[in-house]
Each structure stands twice: as structure tokens, then as C-alpha cells.
Tab-separated table of C-alpha atoms in Angstrom:
chain	number	residue	atom	x	y	z
K	7	ARG	CA	28.613	6.783	-10.540
K	8	VAL	CA	25.334	5.049	-10.410
K	9	ALA	CA	22.878	4.279	-7.903
K	10	GLU	CA	20.197	1.692	-7.765
K	11	ILE	CA	16.574	1.368	-6.494
K	12	PRO	CA	16.852	-1.839	-5.315
K	13	GLY	CA	12.490	-2.012	-4.426
K	14	ARG	CA	9.546	0.308	-3.701
K	15	ILE	CA	7.933	-0.501	-0.818
K	16	GLY	CA	4.741	0.816	1.228
K	17	THR	CA	1.690	1.467	2.300
K	18	GLY	CA	-1.404	2.735	0.098
K	19	TYR	CA	-2.435	4.779	3.748
K	20	ALA	CA	-2.722	8.198	3.243
K	21	GLY	CA	-4.395	11.380	5.208
K	22	ASN	CA	-7.345	10.869	3.235
K	23	TYR	CA	-7.662	7.271	4.235
K	24	LEU	CA	-7.423	8.333	7.924
K	25	ASP	CA	-10.062	11.634	7.301
K	26	TYR	CA	-12.102	8.809	6.801
K	27	LEU	CA	-11.147	6.599	9.537
K	28	LEU	CA	-11.501	9.352	11.899
K	29	CYS	CA	-14.851	9.826	10.585
K	30	GLU	CA	-15.807	6.357	11.123
K	31	ILE	CA	-15.298	6.021	14.334
K	32	LEU	CA	-16.675	9.537	15.381
K	33	TYR	CA	-19.992	8.450	13.696
K	34	ASN	CA	-19.466	4.856	15.722
K	35	LYS	CA	-19.253	6.391	18.913
K	36	TYR	CA	-21.126	9.607	18.909
K	37	ASN	CA	-24.205	9.703	15.928
K	38	SER	CA	-26.730	9.702	18.729
K	39	LYS	CA	-25.002	13.159	20.475
K	40	PHE	CA	-24.739	15.271	17.424
K	41	ALA	CA	-26.847	17.695	17.359
K	42	GLN	CA	-27.243	17.113	13.558
K	43	LYS	CA	-26.746	13.924	13.316
K	44	PRO	CA	-24.579	12.435	10.151
K	45	LEU	CA	-26.589	10.751	7.879
K	46	SER	CA	-23.520	7.826	7.610
K	47	VAL	CA	-20.409	7.006	6.893
K	48	SER	CA	-20.147	4.442	4.355
K	49	THR	CA	-17.689	3.496	1.307
K	50	THR	CA	-20.611	1.162	0.051
K	51	SER	CA	-23.222	3.382	-0.110
K	52	THR	CA	-24.226	6.088	-2.770
K	53	PRO	CA	-25.027	9.056	-1.163
K	54	ASP	CA	-28.087	11.316	-1.728
K	55	VAL	CA	-27.047	15.321	-2.479
K	56	ALA	CA	-28.299	15.348	1.134
K	57	THR	CA	-26.216	13.128	2.888
K	58	LEU	CA	-23.191	13.855	0.032
K	59	GLU	CA	-23.453	17.253	1.902
K	60	GLU	CA	-23.842	15.983	5.589
K	61	ARG	CA	-20.563	13.453	4.795
K	62	ILE	CA	-18.129	16.182	3.028
K	63	LYS	CA	-19.232	18.326	6.405
K	64	LEU	CA	-18.361	15.611	8.769
K	65	LYS	CA	-14.881	15.327	6.698
K	66	GLU	CA	-14.275	19.091	7.269
K	67	ILE	CA	-14.573	18.515	11.082
K	68	VAL	CA	-11.962	15.872	11.236
K	69	LYS	CA	-9.455	17.556	9.491
K	70	ASN	CA	-9.333	21.402	11.026
K	71	LYS	CA	-11.206	20.645	14.219
K	72	VAL	CA	-10.143	16.645	14.869
K	73	LYS	CA	-6.891	15.740	13.423
K	74	PRO	CA	-5.254	19.265	14.808
K	75	ASN	CA	-6.584	18.047	18.306
K	76	LEU	CA	-5.033	15.142	18.703
K	77	LYS	CA	-2.711	15.039	22.223
K	78	PRO	CA	-3.381	12.511	25.095
K	79	ASN	CA	-6.105	14.203	27.023
K	80	GLN	CA	-8.039	17.569	24.767
K	81	ASN	CA	-11.295	18.481	24.558
K	82	MET	CA	-12.579	18.910	21.339
K	83	HIS	CA	-16.565	21.381	21.296
K	84	ILE	CA	-17.691	19.376	17.565
K	85	GLY	CA	-21.216	19.530	16.096
K	86	GLY	CA	-22.538	20.502	19.284
K	87	ILE	CA	-20.821	17.988	22.068
K	88	THR	CA	-17.667	17.462	23.458
K	89	VAL	CA	-15.378	14.451	22.457
K	90	ASN	CA	-11.831	14.192	24.529
K	91	SER	CA	-9.207	12.798	22.252
K	92	ASP	CA	-8.109	10.201	24.501
K	93	GLU	CA	-11.930	8.366	22.952
K	94	ILE	CA	-10.135	8.234	19.443
K	95	LEU	CA	-6.327	8.239	20.404
K	96	THR	CA	-7.472	4.634	22.546
K	97	ASP	CA	-9.772	3.279	19.437
K	98	GLU	CA	-8.443	-0.345	18.442
K	99	ARG	CA	-9.223	0.796	14.918
K	100	PHE	CA	-6.731	3.950	15.209
K	101	GLU	CA	-4.383	2.072	17.052
K	102	ALA	CA	-3.588	-0.374	14.287
K	103	PHE	CA	-3.924	1.950	11.749
K	104	VAL	CA	-1.032	3.697	13.373
K	105	SER	CA	1.123	0.168	13.812
K	106	ASP	CA	0.866	-0.440	10.484
K	107	ILE	CA	2.266	3.201	8.936
K	108	THR	CA	5.555	2.600	10.956
K	109	GLU	CA	5.958	-0.913	12.650
K	110	ARG	CA	4.914	-2.642	9.853
K	111	ILE	CA	5.959	-0.433	7.542
K	112	ILE	CA	10.054	-0.344	8.864
K	113	LYS	CA	9.003	-4.585	9.116
K	114	GLN	CA	8.925	-4.520	4.919
K	115	MET	CA	11.274	-3.001	4.496
K	116	LEU	CA	13.470	-5.549	6.668
K	117	ASP	CA	11.861	-8.422	5.421
K	118	HIS	CA	12.541	-6.984	1.531
K	119	ILE	CA	16.937	-6.410	2.243
K	120	GLY	CA	17.248	-9.876	4.516
K	121	MET	CA	18.066	-7.921	8.071
K	122	LYS	CA	16.527	-8.031	11.811
K	123	ASP	CA	17.939	-4.759	12.703
K	124	LEU	CA	18.807	-1.999	10.921
K	125	HIS	CA	20.437	1.486	11.705
K	126	ILE	CA	18.509	4.165	10.548
K	127	ASP	CA	20.359	7.520	10.449
K	128	THR	CA	17.799	9.895	9.835
K	129	VAL	CA	13.232	9.796	8.675
K	130	LEU	CA	12.017	12.989	6.608
K	131	MET	CA	7.669	13.254	7.453
K	132	SER	CA	5.937	15.373	4.877
K	133	GLY	CA	2.419	15.608	4.704
K	134	ARG	CA	-0.151	16.545	7.300
K	135	GLY	CA	1.249	13.221	9.728
K	136	CYS	CA	3.733	15.920	10.546
K	137	ARG	CA	1.524	17.436	13.112
K	138	LEU	CA	0.560	13.898	14.672
K	139	GLU	CA	1.878	13.886	17.607
K	140	PRO	CA	0.560	9.936	18.170
K	141	LEU	CA	2.099	9.196	14.915
K	142	SER	CA	5.562	10.761	15.663
K	143	ASN	CA	5.361	9.102	19.207
K	144	ALA	CA	5.060	5.600	17.786
K	145	LEU	CA	7.107	6.154	14.919
K	146	ALA	CA	10.273	6.526	18.036
K	147	LYS	CA	9.401	4.011	19.037
K	148	ALA	CA	9.719	1.491	16.230
K	149	LEU	CA	12.862	2.909	15.119
K	150	THR	CA	14.384	2.029	18.755
K	151	LYS	CA	12.975	-1.785	18.216
K	152	VAL	CA	14.688	-1.818	15.706
K	153	GLY	CA	18.080	-0.782	17.215
K	154	SER	CA	17.719	2.860	15.445
K	155	THR	CA	17.755	4.710	18.693
K	156	THR	CA	19.506	7.837	17.459
K	157	ALA	CA	17.830	7.832	14.416
K	158	ARG	CA	16.732	11.991	13.356
K	159	VAL	CA	13.386	12.250	12.861
K	160	ILE	CA	12.590	15.486	10.208
K	161	LYS	CA	9.164	16.696	9.838
K	162	ILE	CA	8.257	18.971	6.495
K	163	SER	CA	6.455	22.219	8.003
K	164	SER	CA	5.152	24.931	6.795
K	165	THR	CA	1.756	27.363	7.218
K	166	ASP	CA	0.737	27.491	4.014
K	167	ASN	CA	0.577	23.015	3.389
K	168	LYS	CA	3.944	22.946	1.836
K	169	GLU	CA	4.516	19.656	4.101
K	170	LYS	CA	1.726	18.255	1.508
K	171	MET	CA	4.547	19.688	-1.798
K	172	ALA	CA	7.620	18.752	-0.730
K	173	VAL	CA	7.757	15.372	-2.348
K	174	ALA	CA	6.062	15.527	-5.568
K	175	GLU	CA	8.279	18.905	-5.701
K	176	GLY	CA	11.472	16.846	-4.580
K	177	ALA	CA	10.636	14.002	-6.614
K	178	MET	CA	10.514	16.720	-9.981
K	179	ALA	CA	14.009	17.920	-8.655
K	180	MET	CA	15.236	14.693	-8.786
K	181	VAL	CA	14.322	14.050	-11.685
K	182	ALA	CA	15.305	17.069	-13.981
K	183	ARG	CA	19.184	17.282	-12.229
K	184	PHE	CA	19.733	13.229	-13.116
K	185	SER	CA	17.672	12.367	-15.768
K	186	SER	CA	19.957	14.917	-18.155
K	187	VAL	CA	23.065	12.972	-19.988
K	188	GLU	CA	25.241	15.700	-18.654
K	189	SER	CA	24.392	14.301	-14.542
K	190	PRO	CA	27.668	12.748	-12.391
K	191	ILE	CA	25.261	10.072	-12.001
K	192	THR	CA	22.857	7.417	-13.186
K	193	ILE	CA	20.352	5.390	-11.608
K	194	ARG	CA	19.276	2.132	-12.380
K	195	SER	CA	16.334	1.603	-11.850
K	196	HIS	CA	14.403	-2.433	-12.031
K	197	ARG	CA	11.367	-2.892	-15.098
K	198	LEU	CA	8.668	-4.216	-12.703
K	199	TYR	CA	9.198	-4.001	-9.058
K	200	ALA	CA	6.892	-6.305	-8.055
K	201	SER	CA	6.970	-10.486	-7.568
K	202	TYR	CA	4.469	-12.405	-9.723
K	203	GLY	CA	3.750	-15.590	-8.575
K	204	LEU	CA	0.753	-18.199	-8.356
K	205	ILE	CA	-1.885	-18.898	-5.973
K	206	TYR	CA	-3.908	-22.132	-5.739
K	207	ARG	CA	-6.031	-24.078	-3.576
K	208	ARG	CA	-4.245	-27.083	-2.155
K	209	LEU	CA	-5.867	-30.523	-1.072
K	210	GLY	CA	-7.871	-29.294	2.524
K	211	GLY	CA	-8.715	-26.098	1.774
K	212	SER	CA	-5.278	-24.013	2.603
K	213	TYR	CA	-3.959	-21.287	-0.586
K	214	ALA	CA	-0.455	-21.929	-1.598
K	215	TYR	CA	1.242	-19.650	-2.980
K	216	THR	CA	4.550	-20.536	-6.104
K	217	GLU	CA	6.707	-17.305	-6.544
K	218	LEU	CA	7.376	-17.405	-10.194
K	219	LEU	CA	9.280	-14.409	-10.534
K	220	ASN	CA	10.726	-12.195	-7.614
K	221	SER	CA	11.412	-8.119	-7.662
K	222	ILE	CA	15.114	-8.792	-7.602
K	223	ASN	CA	15.676	-10.919	-10.397
K	224	MET	CA	14.001	-8.049	-12.992
K	225	PRO	CA	15.973	-7.096	-15.318
K	226	TYR	CA	16.843	-3.244	-14.878
K	227	ALA	CA	14.930	-0.678	-17.402
K	228	THR	CA	16.827	0.461	-20.301
K	229	ASP	CA	15.461	2.484	-23.528
K	230	TRP	CA	12.576	1.334	-25.105
K	231	ALA	CA	13.941	1.341	-27.887
K	232	HIS	CA	16.222	-2.270	-26.833
K	233	GLN	CA	14.010	-3.527	-23.945
K	234	ASP	CA	13.976	-7.178	-24.834
K	235	ASP	CA	11.279	-9.966	-23.957
K	236	PHE	CA	12.827	-11.381	-20.984
K	237	GLU	CA	11.973	-15.230	-19.044
K	238	GLY	CA	12.119	-15.641	-15.539
K	239	PRO	CA	13.221	-19.237	-14.497
K	240	SER	CA	10.860	-22.555	-14.906
K	241	VAL	CA	9.362	-22.838	-11.647
K	242	VAL	CA	7.691	-26.359	-10.524
K	243	ALA	CA	4.114	-25.636	-9.158
K	244	GLU	CA	2.818	-28.692	-6.661
K	245	GLY	CA	0.186	-29.806	-5.496
K	246	THR	CA	-2.100	-28.399	-8.122
K	247	ALA	CA	-4.776	-31.402	-8.629
K	248	ALA	CA	-6.769	-30.248	-5.623
K	249	ALA	CA	-7.232	-27.094	-7.097
K	250	GLY	CA	-10.299	-26.390	-9.260
K	251	THR	CA	-8.350	-22.845	-10.864
K	252	ILE	CA	-4.858	-21.152	-10.409
K	253	LYS	CA	-4.690	-17.057	-10.501
K	254	LEU	CA	-1.576	-15.013	-11.624
K	255	VAL	CA	-0.907	-12.456	-8.430
K	256	GLN	CA	1.403	-9.630	-8.358
K	257	THR	CA	2.651	-9.376	-4.920
K	258	TYR	CA	4.854	-6.863	-3.480
K	259	LEU	CA	5.797	-9.319	-0.503
K	260	SER	CA	7.998	-11.986	0.465
K	261	PRO	CA	6.339	-15.282	-0.461
K	262	ALA	CA	5.498	-16.031	3.048
K	263	GLU	CA	3.941	-13.128	3.396
K	264	THR	CA	2.187	-13.411	0.411
K	265	GLU	CA	0.518	-16.604	1.502
K	266	ALA	CA	-0.237	-15.950	4.851
K	267	ALA	CA	-2.150	-12.317	3.167
K	268	TYR	CA	-4.073	-13.928	0.799
K	269	SER	CA	-5.306	-16.382	3.026
K	270	ARG	CA	-6.984	-14.145	5.574
K	271	GLY	CA	-7.937	-11.655	2.458
K	272	ASP	CA	-5.494	-8.838	2.817
K	273	MET	CA	-4.827	-7.562	-0.210
K	274	GLU	CA	-3.119	-3.960	0.345
K	275	PHE	CA	-0.156	-5.693	-1.469
K	276	ILE	CA	-1.688	-8.273	-3.378
K	277	SER	CA	-3.450	-7.862	-7.101
K	278	GLU	CA	-4.934	-11.397	-8.926
K	279	MET	CA	-4.122	-11.011	-12.736
K	280	GLU	CA	-5.561	-13.606	-14.500
K	281	GLU	CA	-7.145	-16.744	-13.574
K	282	TYR	CA	-6.655	-20.215	-14.746
K	283	ASP	CA	-9.507	-23.242	-15.221
K	284	MET	CA	-7.154	-26.593	-13.878
K	285	ALA	CA	-9.509	-28.390	-16.371
K	286	ASN	CA	-7.780	-26.649	-19.222
K	287	LEU	CA	-4.186	-27.609	-17.990
K	288	GLY	CA	-4.929	-31.486	-17.860
K	289	GLY	CA	-5.489	-31.238	-13.861
K	290	ARG	CA	-1.631	-32.483	-13.113
K	291	ASP	CA	-0.457	-32.516	-9.914
K	292	ARG	CA	2.551	-30.321	-11.096
K	293	LEU	CA	2.844	-27.679	-13.157
K	294	ASN	CA	5.965	-26.694	-15.428
K	295	VAL	CA	5.546	-22.922	-15.541
K	296	LYS	CA	7.470	-19.532	-16.239
K	297	LEU	CA	6.976	-16.108	-16.757
K	298	LYS	CA	7.196	-13.817	-20.141
K	299	LEU	CA	8.056	-10.396	-19.797
K	300	ASP	CA	7.613	-8.559	-23.458
K	301	TYR	CA	8.760	-5.421	-25.054
K	302	TYR	CA	6.052	-3.527	-22.784
K	303	ASN	CA	6.040	-5.417	-19.666
K	304	ASN	CA	2.596	-7.008	-20.601
K	305	VAL	CA	3.067	-10.330	-18.207
K	306	ALA	CA	2.562	-13.897	-20.281
K	307	LEU	CA	2.022	-16.948	-18.556
K	308	TYR	CA	3.483	-20.520	-19.652
K	309	VAL	CA	2.296	-23.386	-18.753
K	310	ASN	CA	3.144	-26.906	-20.080
K	311	GLY	CA	4.245	-25.632	-23.001
K	312	LEU	CA	1.272	-23.127	-23.513
K	313	GLU	CA	1.504	-19.071	-23.447
K	314	SER	CA	-1.570	-17.218	-22.115
K	315	VAL	CA	-2.187	-13.938	-23.160
K	316	GLY	CA	-0.034	-10.380	-21.474
K	317	SER	CA	-1.544	-9.202	-19.393
K	318	SER	CA	-0.616	-5.423	-18.037
K	319	PRO	CA	0.995	-4.840	-14.464
K	320	LYS	CA	-1.571	-3.673	-12.016
K	321	GLY	CA	-1.799	-0.314	-10.903
K	322	ILE	CA	-3.840	1.252	-8.456
K	323	ASP	CA	-6.600	-0.990	-7.762
K	324	LEU	CA	-10.253	1.533	-7.832
K	325	THR	CA	-12.454	-1.962	-5.811
K	326	SER	CA	-9.858	-1.982	-2.867
K	327	GLU	CA	-11.269	-0.555	0.642
K	328	ILE	CA	-8.131	1.170	1.326
K	329	THR	CA	-8.788	3.657	-2.313
K	330	LYS	CA	-12.536	3.677	-1.114
K	331	ARG	CA	-11.878	4.918	2.090
K	332	SER	CA	-8.574	7.524	0.741
K	333	ILE	CA	-11.475	8.783	-2.199
K	334	TRP	CA	-14.150	9.143	0.442
K	335	PRO	CA	-17.170	11.129	0.858
K	336	VAL	CA	-16.703	10.040	-3.205
K	337	THR	CA	-18.271	6.402	-4.283
K	338	ILE	CA	-17.482	4.395	-6.743
């Protein structure tokens, strides 16, 4: 039997990101009231020793006192003051975070498979998010909106943080079970799970996105000794004469979503790989383009017969705001 992995979707938001967000909300709302004021909550400023210590203290307060009490109308005594949980739960930043990791992720999955509704049988929750009542409630509402009114939500919980290790240990167990030659199931995965295309400005200043290779059409991974070069289809990018440059981007969104997200500066699922000067391409309004993957999955761009140097697929973007918030109070 063969099991195929059609795509990988999700978000970079996780527990550490929420820690930062709650620190920011507390700092903005209550900083003037704290007996010992936190010196700053920022991903841009490099802290001195005293500031770093204060940031670490604030994060520990969030992890140990705030997150366990994120239920409606809970009073928390922290830093010499009383904070009511409703002031956090109704903050637009917290509401946006919960919506992003529930409704938006489900919508992303439906868009990926081309469906509007889906019967989801079971959802597994892991990590410290299992303990967040607002997250569980928002997830149940999001599932109802797509027609999954009877979905089971199973929380992995323990008293020794086992819920944080469950996913990693499960992945290791799956590899051990299904990677051997004796395995009754062969798992097929694509060489890459991102899509690739060009971003450039149209006449008038708006952005256009032309998809060159969709993740669905990506070849399957094989043994490295037998992995061949792969060329995508030939595509015409139109309206490029007004652009000063064109950019090769990696995206985990649909073409329409990529164009919209890039236009509003939302780079969570988009990475810029290379930029090319239109003057070197003759300033043409129509470009014949295609992509090529080499033996190592380096991505090269062909434009009107010219070939670019191959670029490695993008991994974690250390300059993104999501990454910066996730590693806070350390700053890059």
C-alpha cells in the first residue's frame, strides 16, 4: 500500500509566539502600574543585562500565572497589581491570534484541497495550547463553520509537559515504523512542498503574481542516487515592462492569496528568493519563463533563454516578525 502526502500547511505561530504577545499586551496595558516596571517588550531593541532579566521575569509570569488562568473573568495577581483575564481575552491582538490558528488554518487547508466544506472526524491538540480554553472554544466554532459539527477534539494532556513532546515522539515512531524495507506501507512525499512564481509591479503600481510551479505538480522524492533534474512548464509572465525588477518567490498560498498577501506586506507564508533587474531582460512586457530543479532541489529560473544561478529552497526566515517574537526575549 502507498500513502501520499499531498501538502504541508500550517503556521509559525506557537506557544513562544503567544508568550511574546501576552507580554506585549501586559506591557502596553499595565506597565505604568507594575511595582517593578518591565523595561521594554520589543523585538528590535538589543537589551542590556538588566533589561534582559526583566524580560525573562515577565515571560515567566506569563507562562506560570497568565496562561493557566486565561478563562473568562479570572483575576490574576501579578507584579503587585490585579489583572482581569477579560482584558486580555478581548484584546484585538489576542483575538486575531486565536482566529489565525483556528479559522485561518482550516480555510488554508480547504483552499489547498479545493473544497468549501469538509467533514473532519478528529482533531488532535498538543503542546501547552491544550490548556487554553479560549483556543479550544474557537477551534470548535471554526470546525462548525465548515460543517464538521461532530468532530472530536482530543487533547494530549499530562502533568509533566508530555503534551509538548507528543508530536516529536510520534514523528520519530512513524519514521521508525514506516521507513524500513519490511514496512507494509510506502510513504510518498514530494521533493518540495512550496509553490514558486514571480512577483512584480504592474503599470499603476499594484503587484502581480505569476505562478511558475505549483506544489501539486512537484515531482515525488526518490532515492538521491536516482533523482533527476526537473523542469516545470513554460509560462508567460505578462505586464512586466512597467516593473523595475521581478522577484522569484517561494509561497505556501494559492496564486490569488499570494498576490493579496504580498500586496499587504504579509510574508508569513512567502519568502523572496532572488531579484532580477528588468533592464538585463530587455524591459520586455512578456517574458517566457520556467523553473528547473537540479539534483539537490536548487531552484533555477529560465527567462527568455537565460538561466539564473540555482537558489536553495527557503527554510526558516530569521528576519521574520514571527521568528523574532518566537525567540524573544532573545533578539537578532
